[in-house]
């Protein structure tokens, strides 16, 4: 496997970057063309949603340097916000110096909820459902023979009582291993299919039959070491620890802290064709699981004074079915990652989330977030003014030094450079 450590990737021309990605991922000429021109047929779009009149393109960038569980990845990220791809790559560079990200996914189990109201005897209904558990699971599994053939399927069932202002209701959770699919369609079908039997057993009335986006049986975890020596020393470690405490204890800060995590997560999720709203819902509900909204990540300092970070959240992602099946760029993104299994995709995504979070905290606790933004902004202005790749750095540096970042200034500097 080639290395994802590609110094100066950002300075290369788009064509050269595409060539590198093509070689890294073994893309065909045709696939490289799809990438370059963002080819997405309108007819495909027309089959995806209603009333289609066009497309809404986003930049697709590649984060470099990611070493996860000993494997190198070039990570595609679709996002409109500057600095995100650069920050992720930069954090990943520091992590790889300490051995890379250690990521894991426990299981790929989705939760399907069946809401039962007006149950005459809640305790009796609970007992009856549990007594029929085996049959209900069997019945659910009859609804997706392919999933069973592949080794997935409904695994377990639980019954919860949820108190409401109109009295208690029963909520049945069906746990379904959806393997490499996100699984929404499968588990929704199962819940709908079980509803008549559940009504018969409980004597109640079933209303909602739908998955839960708080997919806490589909948790992805990662931890990584950020060596004191590669991140700028003790003071930076101390600043990041205080930034972490801020998010841990203050929900106002936690919201922004977690937003930074989602910058990375959603960018990769979007590139690979995931349901990003489901991931947002899962992440934020998980962040409030103890009744108080808090940081999704944790940081600590080891005996050598090095910083460690970890991140855990539900990641219901899929590498088969849904958008992934029809979206040419999502397919390519998975090919660039070299990923076939949803669990591996979740490991990459959670690692990018931690990298993004670390990068934001480091910037915030030191020079502030604007310096990096301004640098990228200046680069973009330099490019817009017509700077060639070998001229961009000079123009950018001068605009920053002279604190004038605009098109006119960029053109003026370019004129001077070219004039002699
Ligand atoms: C901006 O998109 C993300 C940050 O606000 C995250 C953070 O504050 O941790 C920089």
CSV table of C-alpha atoms and ligand atoms in Angstrom, one decimal:
chain,number,residue,atom,x,y,z
A,1,UNK,CA,0.0,0.0,0.0
A,2,UNK,CA,1.5,3.4,-0.9
A,3,UNK,CA,1.8,6.0,1.8
A,4,UNK,CA,-0.8,8.7,2.3
A,5,UNK,CA,2.0,11.0,3.5
A,6,UNK,CA,2.3,13.3,0.5
A,7,UNK,CA,4.2,16.5,1.4
A,8,UNK,CA,3.1,19.5,-0.5
A,9,UNK,CA,0.0,17.9,-1.9
A,10,UNK,CA,-1.8,21.2,-1.5
A,11,UNK,CA,0.7,23.0,-3.7
A,12,UNK,CA,0.2,20.8,-6.7
A,13,UNK,CA,-2.0,21.5,-9.6
A,14,UNK,CA,-5.4,19.8,-9.7
A,15,UNK,CA,-4.3,17.6,-12.5
A,16,UNK,CA,-1.3,16.4,-10.6
A,17,UNK,CA,-3.4,15.7,-7.5
A,18,UNK,CA,-5.8,13.7,-9.5
A,19,UNK,CA,-2.9,11.7,-11.0
A,20,UNK,CA,-1.6,10.9,-7.5
A,21,UNK,CA,-5.1,9.8,-6.3
A,22,UNK,CA,-5.5,7.8,-9.5
A,23,UNK,CA,-2.3,5.9,-8.9
A,24,UNK,CA,-2.9,5.5,-5.1
A,25,UNK,CA,-6.4,4.0,-5.6
A,26,UNK,CA,-5.9,2.3,-9.0
A,27,UNK,CA,-8.6,4.4,-10.7
A,28,UNK,CA,-9.2,3.9,-14.5
A,29,UNK,CA,-8.9,6.8,-16.9
A,30,UNK,CA,-12.7,7.0,-17.0
A,31,UNK,CA,-12.9,7.2,-13.2
A,32,UNK,CA,-10.3,9.9,-13.1
A,33,UNK,CA,-12.5,11.8,-15.6
A,34,UNK,CA,-15.6,11.4,-13.4
A,35,UNK,CA,-13.6,12.8,-10.5
A,36,UNK,CA,-12.2,15.7,-12.4
A,37,UNK,CA,-15.5,16.8,-13.9
A,38,UNK,CA,-17.7,15.8,-11.0
A,39,UNK,CA,-19.8,13.8,-13.6
A,40,UNK,CA,-23.2,13.0,-12.2
A,41,UNK,CA,-26.0,12.2,-14.6
A,42,UNK,CA,-29.1,14.3,-14.2
A,43,UNK,CA,-31.2,11.2,-15.0
A,44,UNK,CA,-29.7,9.5,-11.9
A,45,UNK,CA,-30.6,12.6,-9.8
A,46,UNK,CA,-34.1,12.5,-11.2
A,47,UNK,CA,-34.5,9.0,-9.8
A,48,UNK,CA,-33.2,10.0,-6.4
A,49,UNK,CA,-35.6,12.8,-5.4
A,50,UNK,CA,-38.6,14.5,-6.7
A,51,UNK,CA,-39.0,17.6,-9.0
A,52,UNK,CA,-35.3,17.6,-10.0
A,53,UNK,CA,-34.2,20.7,-11.9
A,54,UNK,CA,-30.4,20.5,-11.5
A,55,UNK,CA,-27.4,19.6,-9.3
A,56,UNK,CA,-25.8,21.4,-6.4
A,57,UNK,CA,-22.0,20.7,-6.6
A,58,UNK,CA,-19.6,20.9,-3.7
A,59,UNK,CA,-15.8,20.9,-3.6
A,60,UNK,CA,-14.3,17.4,-3.1
A,61,UNK,CA,-10.9,17.5,-1.4
A,62,UNK,CA,-8.5,14.8,-0.3
A,63,UNK,CA,-7.1,14.7,3.3
A,64,UNK,CA,-3.6,13.2,3.3
A,65,UNK,CA,-1.5,11.5,6.1
A,66,UNK,CA,-4.2,9.3,7.6
A,67,UNK,CA,-2.7,6.1,9.1
A,68,UNK,CA,-5.5,4.1,10.8
A,69,UNK,CA,-4.9,0.7,12.4
A,70,UNK,CA,-1.7,0.5,10.4
A,71,UNK,CA,-3.2,1.3,7.0
A,72,UNK,CA,-2.7,4.4,4.9
A,73,UNK,CA,-5.8,6.2,3.6
A,74,UNK,CA,-6.4,9.1,1.3
A,75,UNK,CA,-9.6,10.5,2.6
A,76,UNK,CA,-12.2,12.2,0.3
A,77,UNK,CA,-14.0,15.1,1.9
A,78,UNK,CA,-16.9,17.0,0.4
A,79,UNK,CA,-17.3,20.3,2.1
A,80,UNK,CA,-17.7,24.0,1.4
A,81,UNK,CA,-15.8,25.3,4.4
A,82,UNK,CA,-12.1,26.3,3.9
A,83,UNK,CA,-9.5,25.0,6.3
A,84,UNK,CA,-11.3,21.7,7.1
A,85,UNK,CA,-9.3,19.5,4.8
A,86,UNK,CA,-6.0,21.1,5.6
A,87,UNK,CA,-6.7,20.9,9.3
A,88,UNK,CA,-7.5,17.2,9.2
A,89,UNK,CA,-4.4,16.4,7.1
A,90,UNK,CA,-2.3,18.4,9.4
A,91,UNK,CA,-3.6,16.7,12.6
A,92,UNK,CA,-3.2,13.3,10.9
A,93,UNK,CA,0.4,14.1,10.2
A,94,UNK,CA,1.1,14.6,13.9
A,95,UNK,CA,-0.8,11.4,14.8
A,96,UNK,CA,1.1,9.3,12.3
A,97,UNK,CA,4.3,10.3,14.0
A,98,UNK,CA,3.0,8.5,17.1
A,99,UNK,CA,1.8,5.4,15.3
A,100,UNK,CA,-1.5,6.5,13.9
A,101,UNK,CA,-5.1,6.2,14.9
A,102,UNK,CA,-6.4,3.2,16.7
A,103,UNK,CA,-10.0,2.7,15.7
A,104,UNK,CA,-12.7,0.1,16.4
A,105,UNK,CA,-16.3,-0.7,15.8
A,106,UNK,CA,-18.1,-3.0,18.1
A,107,UNK,CA,-21.1,-4.2,16.0
A,108,UNK,CA,-23.3,-3.0,13.2
A,109,UNK,CA,-26.7,-3.3,14.9
A,110,UNK,CA,-29.5,-0.9,14.1
A,111,UNK,CA,-32.4,-0.2,16.5
A,112,UNK,CA,-35.9,-0.4,15.2
A,113,UNK,CA,-38.6,1.1,17.4
A,114,UNK,CA,-42.3,0.0,17.7
A,115,UNK,CA,-44.5,2.3,19.7
A,116,UNK,CA,-47.4,0.7,21.5
A,117,UNK,CA,-50.0,2.9,23.2
A,118,UNK,CA,-53.2,2.2,25.1
A,119,UNK,CA,-51.9,-1.1,26.4
A,120,UNK,CA,-54.5,-2.5,28.9
A,121,UNK,CA,-51.9,-4.1,31.2
A,122,UNK,CA,-48.3,-2.9,30.6
A,123,UNK,CA,-46.5,-5.5,32.8
A,124,UNK,CA,-48.5,-8.4,31.3
A,125,UNK,CA,-47.9,-7.1,27.7
A,126,UNK,CA,-44.2,-6.8,28.5
A,127,UNK,CA,-44.1,-10.4,29.7
A,128,UNK,CA,-46.0,-11.7,26.7
A,129,UNK,CA,-43.8,-9.9,24.2
A,130,UNK,CA,-40.7,-11.3,25.8
A,131,UNK,CA,-42.3,-14.8,25.9
A,132,UNK,CA,-42.8,-14.5,22.1
A,133,UNK,CA,-39.4,-12.9,21.5
A,134,UNK,CA,-38.1,-15.8,19.5
A,135,UNK,CA,-41.1,-15.9,17.2
A,136,UNK,CA,-41.0,-12.1,16.7
A,137,UNK,CA,-37.3,-12.3,15.7
A,138,UNK,CA,-38.0,-15.1,13.3
A,139,UNK,CA,-40.9,-13.2,11.8
A,140,UNK,CA,-38.7,-10.1,11.3
A,141,UNK,CA,-36.1,-12.2,9.7
A,142,UNK,CA,-38.6,-13.6,7.2
A,143,UNK,CA,-38.8,-10.1,5.8
A,144,UNK,CA,-35.3,-9.9,4.5
A,145,UNK,CA,-34.0,-13.2,3.3
A,146,UNK,CA,-31.0,-11.7,1.6
A,147,UNK,CA,-29.7,-10.1,4.8
A,148,UNK,CA,-30.1,-13.5,6.5
A,149,UNK,CA,-28.2,-15.2,3.7
A,150,UNK,CA,-25.4,-12.8,4.1
A,151,UNK,CA,-25.1,-13.4,7.8
A,152,UNK,CA,-27.1,-10.5,9.2
A,153,UNK,CA,-30.6,-10.2,10.6
A,154,UNK,CA,-32.6,-9.4,13.7
A,155,UNK,CA,-30.6,-10.5,16.7
A,156,UNK,CA,-32.5,-9.5,19.8
A,157,UNK,CA,-35.5,-7.6,21.1
A,158,UNK,CA,-36.2,-5.5,24.2
A,159,UNK,CA,-39.3,-3.9,25.7
A,160,UNK,CA,-39.1,-0.5,27.4
A,161,UNK,CA,-41.8,1.4,29.3
A,162,UNK,CA,-41.8,5.1,28.5
A,163,UNK,CA,-43.8,7.5,30.8
A,164,UNK,CA,-45.7,10.2,29.0
A,165,UNK,CA,-48.2,12.9,30.1
A,166,UNK,CA,-51.0,10.6,28.8
A,167,UNK,CA,-49.8,7.6,30.7
A,168,UNK,CA,-47.2,4.9,30.0
A,169,UNK,CA,-46.5,3.4,26.6
A,170,UNK,CA,-44.5,0.4,25.5
A,171,UNK,CA,-41.6,0.8,23.2
A,172,UNK,CA,-40.2,-2.3,21.6
A,173,UNK,CA,-36.6,-2.2,20.3
A,174,UNK,CA,-35.7,-4.7,17.7
A,175,UNK,CA,-32.0,-5.1,17.2
A,176,UNK,CA,-30.9,-5.9,13.7
A,177,UNK,CA,-27.4,-6.5,12.3
A,178,UNK,CA,-27.5,-4.8,9.0
A,179,UNK,CA,-23.9,-5.7,8.0
A,180,UNK,CA,-22.6,-3.3,5.4
A,181,UNK,CA,-25.9,-1.5,4.8
A,182,UNK,CA,-26.9,1.6,6.7
A,183,UNK,CA,-30.1,-0.4,7.1
A,184,UNK,CA,-32.9,2.1,7.4
A,185,UNK,CA,-35.1,0.4,4.9
A,186,UNK,CA,-34.6,-3.0,6.3
A,187,UNK,CA,-35.3,-2.2,9.9
A,188,UNK,CA,-38.3,0.0,9.0
A,189,UNK,CA,-39.8,-2.8,7.0
A,190,UNK,CA,-39.3,-5.2,9.9
A,191,UNK,CA,-40.9,-2.8,12.3
A,192,UNK,CA,-43.9,-2.3,10.1
A,193,UNK,CA,-44.2,-6.0,9.4
A,194,UNK,CA,-44.2,-6.9,13.2
A,195,UNK,CA,-46.8,-4.3,14.1
A,196,UNK,CA,-50.0,-6.4,13.6
A,197,UNK,CA,-48.5,-9.3,15.7
A,198,UNK,CA,-47.4,-6.8,18.4
A,199,UNK,CA,-50.9,-5.4,18.6
A,200,UNK,CA,-52.4,-8.9,18.9
A,201,UNK,CA,-50.0,-9.8,21.7
A,202,UNK,CA,-50.3,-6.6,23.7
A,203,UNK,CA,-53.9,-5.6,23.1
A,204,UNK,CA,-52.5,-2.1,22.4
A,205,UNK,CA,-52.4,0.2,19.4
A,206,UNK,CA,-49.2,0.5,17.4
A,207,UNK,CA,-48.4,4.0,16.0
A,208,UNK,CA,-44.8,4.6,15.0
A,209,UNK,CA,-42.6,1.9,13.5
A,210,UNK,CA,-39.3,3.4,12.6
A,211,UNK,CA,-35.5,3.2,13.2
A,212,UNK,CA,-33.8,5.2,16.0
A,213,UNK,CA,-31.0,7.5,14.9
A,214,UNK,CA,-29.6,7.2,18.4
A,215,UNK,CA,-27.7,4.1,17.0
A,216,UNK,CA,-25.8,3.3,20.2
A,217,UNK,CA,-25.4,-0.3,19.1
A,218,UNK,CA,-23.3,1.0,16.2
A,219,UNK,CA,-20.6,2.9,18.0
A,220,UNK,CA,-17.3,3.7,16.5
A,221,UNK,CA,-14.3,4.6,18.7
A,222,UNK,CA,-10.9,5.9,18.1
A,223,UNK,CA,-7.9,7.0,20.2
A,224,UNK,CA,-4.7,8.7,19.2
A,225,UNK,CA,-1.6,10.1,20.8
A,226,UNK,CA,-0.5,13.6,20.0
A,227,UNK,CA,3.0,13.7,21.2
A,228,UNK,CA,4.0,16.8,23.1
A,229,UNK,CA,7.0,17.2,20.9
A,230,UNK,CA,5.1,17.2,17.7
A,231,UNK,CA,2.3,19.6,18.7
A,232,UNK,CA,4.3,22.4,20.2
A,233,UNK,CA,5.1,21.5,23.8
A,234,UNK,CA,3.6,21.6,27.3
A,235,UNK,CA,1.8,24.8,26.9
A,236,UNK,CA,-0.1,23.6,23.9
A,237,UNK,CA,-1.0,20.4,25.8
A,238,UNK,CA,-2.3,22.5,28.7
A,239,UNK,CA,-4.3,24.8,26.4
A,240,UNK,CA,-5.9,21.8,24.7
A,241,UNK,CA,-6.8,20.3,28.0
A,242,UNK,CA,-8.5,23.5,29.1
A,243,UNK,CA,-10.3,23.7,25.7
A,244,UNK,CA,-11.5,20.1,26.4
A,245,UNK,CA,-12.7,21.0,29.9
A,246,UNK,CA,-14.6,23.9,28.5
A,247,UNK,CA,-16.6,21.6,26.2
A,248,UNK,CA,-17.0,18.9,28.8
A,249,UNK,CA,-18.6,21.2,31.4
A,250,UNK,CA,-20.3,23.9,29.3
A,251,UNK,CA,-23.0,22.9,26.7
A,252,UNK,CA,-22.7,26.2,24.9
A,253,UNK,CA,-19.1,25.3,24.2
A,254,UNK,CA,-19.8,21.6,23.7
A,255,UNK,CA,-22.1,22.5,20.7
A,256,UNK,CA,-19.3,24.3,18.9
A,257,UNK,CA,-16.7,21.7,19.9
A,258,UNK,CA,-18.9,18.9,18.5
A,259,UNK,CA,-19.7,21.0,15.4
A,260,UNK,CA,-16.0,21.0,14.7
A,261,UNK,CA,-16.0,17.1,15.0
A,262,UNK,CA,-18.9,17.0,12.6
A,263,UNK,CA,-17.0,19.2,10.1
A,264,UNK,CA,-14.8,16.1,9.5
A,265,UNK,CA,-17.4,13.4,9.9
A,266,UNK,CA,-20.0,15.0,7.6
A,267,UNK,CA,-17.4,15.8,4.9
A,268,UNK,CA,-16.3,12.2,4.6
A,269,UNK,CA,-19.9,11.0,5.0
A,270,UNK,CA,-21.1,13.3,2.2
A,271,UNK,CA,-18.3,12.2,-0.1
A,272,UNK,CA,-19.2,8.6,0.4
A,273,UNK,CA,-22.9,9.1,0.0
A,274,UNK,CA,-24.1,8.6,3.6
A,275,UNK,CA,-27.3,10.0,5.2
A,276,UNK,CA,-25.6,12.9,6.9
A,277,UNK,CA,-28.7,14.0,8.9
A,278,UNK,CA,-28.9,10.6,10.5
A,279,UNK,CA,-25.3,10.9,11.6
A,280,UNK,CA,-25.9,14.4,13.0
A,281,UNK,CA,-28.9,13.2,14.9
A,282,UNK,CA,-27.0,10.2,16.2
A,283,UNK,CA,-24.0,12.3,17.3
A,284,UNK,CA,-25.9,15.0,19.1
A,285,UNK,CA,-28.4,12.7,20.8
A,286,UNK,CA,-25.4,10.5,22.0
A,287,UNK,CA,-23.7,13.7,23.3
A,288,UNK,CA,-26.7,14.2,25.5
A,289,UNK,CA,-27.1,10.6,26.6
A,290,UNK,CA,-26.6,11.3,30.3
A,291,UNK,CA,-29.2,14.0,30.3
A,292,UNK,CA,-26.7,16.9,29.8
A,293,UNK,CA,-25.2,17.8,26.4
A,294,UNK,CA,-21.4,17.4,26.5
A,295,UNK,CA,-18.3,16.8,24.5
A,296,UNK,CA,-18.2,13.8,22.2
A,297,UNK,CA,-14.4,13.6,22.5
A,298,UNK,CA,-12.2,13.2,25.5
A,299,UNK,CA,-8.6,14.2,26.2
A,300,UNK,CA,-6.0,13.2,28.8
A,301,UNK,CA,-2.3,13.5,29.4
A,302,UNK,CA,-0.1,10.4,30.0
A,303,UNK,CA,2.8,10.0,32.4
A,304,UNK,CA,5.3,11.4,29.7
A,305,UNK,CA,3.2,14.6,29.4
A,306,UNK,CA,1.9,13.5,25.9
A,307,UNK,CA,-1.6,14.3,25.0
A,308,UNK,CA,-4.2,11.6,24.1
A,309,UNK,CA,-7.5,12.1,22.5
A,310,UNK,CA,-10.5,9.7,22.0
A,311,UNK,CA,-13.8,10.0,20.2
A,312,UNK,CA,-16.9,7.7,20.4
A,313,UNK,CA,-20.2,8.2,18.6
A,314,UNK,CA,-22.8,6.2,16.7
A,315,UNK,CA,-21.9,5.9,13.1
A,316,UNK,CA,-24.7,4.2,11.0
A,317,UNK,CA,-23.0,4.2,7.7
A,318,UNK,CA,-23.2,1.9,4.7
A,319,UNK,CA,-21.1,0.7,1.8
A,320,UNK,CA,-23.9,-1.1,-0.1
A,321,UNK,CA,-27.4,0.0,-1.1
A,322,UNK,CA,-28.9,3.4,-1.0
A,323,UNK,CA,-27.1,6.4,-2.5
A,324,UNK,CA,-23.8,4.4,-2.6
A,325,UNK,CA,-25.3,2.1,-5.3
A,326,UNK,CA,-26.2,4.9,-7.7
A,327,UNK,CA,-24.0,7.9,-7.0
A,328,UNK,CA,-20.8,7.7,-9.2
A,329,UNK,CA,-18.8,10.0,-7.0
A,330,UNK,CA,-19.7,8.2,-3.8
A,331,UNK,CA,-18.6,5.0,-5.4
A,332,UNK,CA,-15.3,6.6,-6.4
A,333,UNK,CA,-14.8,8.0,-2.9
A,334,UNK,CA,-15.1,4.5,-1.5
A,335,UNK,CA,-12.7,3.3,-4.1
A,336,UNK,CA,-10.2,6.0,-3.2
A,337,UNK,CA,-10.5,4.9,0.4
A,338,UNK,CA,-10.2,1.3,-0.7
A,339,UNK,CA,-13.1,0.3,1.5
A,340,UNK,CA,-15.8,-2.3,1.1
A,341,UNK,CA,-17.0,-2.8,4.6
A,342,UNK,CA,-19.2,-0.3,6.5
A,343,UNK,CA,-17.2,-1.0,9.7
A,344,UNK,CA,-14.0,0.1,8.1
A,345,UNK,CA,-15.6,3.2,6.7
A,346,UNK,CA,-16.9,4.0,10.3
A,347,UNK,CA,-13.3,3.6,11.6
A,348,UNK,CA,-12.0,6.1,9.0
A,349,UNK,CA,-14.8,8.6,9.7
A,350,UNK,CA,-14.4,8.5,13.5
A,351,UNK,CA,-10.6,9.1,13.0
A,352,UNK,CA,-11.3,12.1,10.8
A,353,UNK,CA,-13.7,13.4,13.5
A,354,UNK,CA,-11.0,13.2,16.1
A,355,UNK,CA,-8.3,14.8,13.8
A,356,UNK,CA,-10.7,17.7,13.1
A,357,UNK,CA,-11.5,18.2,16.7
A,358,UNK,CA,-7.8,18.2,17.7
A,359,UNK,CA,-6.9,20.6,15.0
A,360,UNK,CA,-9.6,23.0,16.0
A,361,UNK,CA,-8.7,22.9,19.7
A,362,UNK,CA,-5.0,23.3,18.9
A,363,UNK,CA,-5.7,26.4,16.8
A,364,UNK,CA,-8.1,27.8,19.3
A,365,UNK,CA,-5.8,27.3,22.2
A,366,UNK,CA,-2.8,28.9,20.5
A,367,UNK,CA,-2.9,31.4,17.6
A,368,UNK,CA,-6.7,31.4,17.2
A,369,UNK,CA,-8.8,30.0,14.3
A,370,UNK,CA,-8.6,33.1,12.0
A,371,UNK,CA,-4.9,32.9,11.2
A,372,UNK,CA,-5.3,29.6,9.3
A,373,UNK,CA,-8.5,30.8,7.7
A,374,UNK,CA,-6.8,34.0,6.5
A,375,UNK,CA,-3.9,32.0,5.0
A,376,UNK,CA,-6.2,29.8,3.0
A,377,UNK,CA,-8.3,32.8,2.1
A,378,UNK,CA,-5.2,34.5,0.8
A,379,UNK,CA,-4.1,31.4,-1.2
A,380,UNK,CA,-7.5,31.4,-2.9
A,381,UNK,CA,-7.3,35.1,-3.7
A,382,UNK,CA,-3.8,34.6,-5.1
A,383,UNK,CA,-5.1,31.8,-7.3
A,384,UNK,CA,-8.1,33.9,-8.4
A,385,UNK,CA,-5.7,36.7,-9.3
A,386,UNK,CA,-4.0,34.2,-11.7
A,387,UNK,CA,-1.0,33.2,-9.7
A,388,UNK,CA,0.8,30.1,-11.0
A,389,UNK,CA,1.5,27.2,-8.6
A,390,UNK,CA,5.0,28.4,-8.1
A,391,UNK,CA,3.9,32.0,-7.4
A,392,UNK,CA,1.1,31.2,-5.0
A,393,UNK,CA,3.2,31.0,-1.8
A,394,UNK,CA,5.0,34.3,-2.5
A,395,UNK,CA,1.8,36.2,-3.2
A,396,UNK,CA,0.1,34.7,-0.2
A,397,UNK,CA,2.9,35.4,2.3
A,398,UNK,CA,3.2,39.0,1.1
A,399,UNK,CA,-0.5,39.7,1.4
A,400,UNK,CA,-0.6,38.3,4.9
A,401,UNK,CA,2.6,40.2,5.9
A,402,UNK,CA,1.2,43.5,4.6
A,403,UNK,CA,-2.2,42.7,6.0
A,404,UNK,CA,-4.0,43.4,2.8
A,405,UNK,CA,-5.8,40.3,1.4
A,406,UNK,CA,-7.7,41.3,-1.7
A,407,UNK,CA,-7.7,40.7,-5.4
A,408,UNK,CA,-6.2,44.1,-6.2
A,409,UNK,CA,-3.3,43.6,-3.9
A,410,UNK,CA,-2.7,40.0,-5.2
A,411,UNK,CA,-2.5,41.4,-8.8
A,412,UNK,CA,-0.2,44.1,-7.7
A,413,UNK,CA,2.2,41.7,-6.1
A,414,UNK,CA,2.0,39.4,-9.1
A,415,UNK,CA,2.9,42.2,-11.4
A,416,UNK,CA,5.9,43.0,-9.2
A,417,UNK,CA,7.1,39.4,-9.1
A,418,UNK,CA,6.7,39.0,-12.8
A,419,UNK,CA,8.2,42.3,-13.6
A,420,UNK,CA,11.4,41.4,-12.1
B,1,LIG,C1,-15.7,25.9,12.7
B,1,LIG,O1,-16.3,25.3,11.6
B,1,LIG,C2,-15.4,24.8,13.8
B,1,LIG,C3,-14.9,25.3,15.1
B,1,LIG,O2,-15.7,26.3,15.6
B,1,LIG,C4,-14.8,24.1,16.0
B,1,LIG,C5,-14.4,24.5,17.5
B,1,LIG,O3,-14.7,25.6,17.9
B,1,LIG,O4,-13.9,23.6,18.2
B,1,LIG,C6,-13.5,25.9,14.9
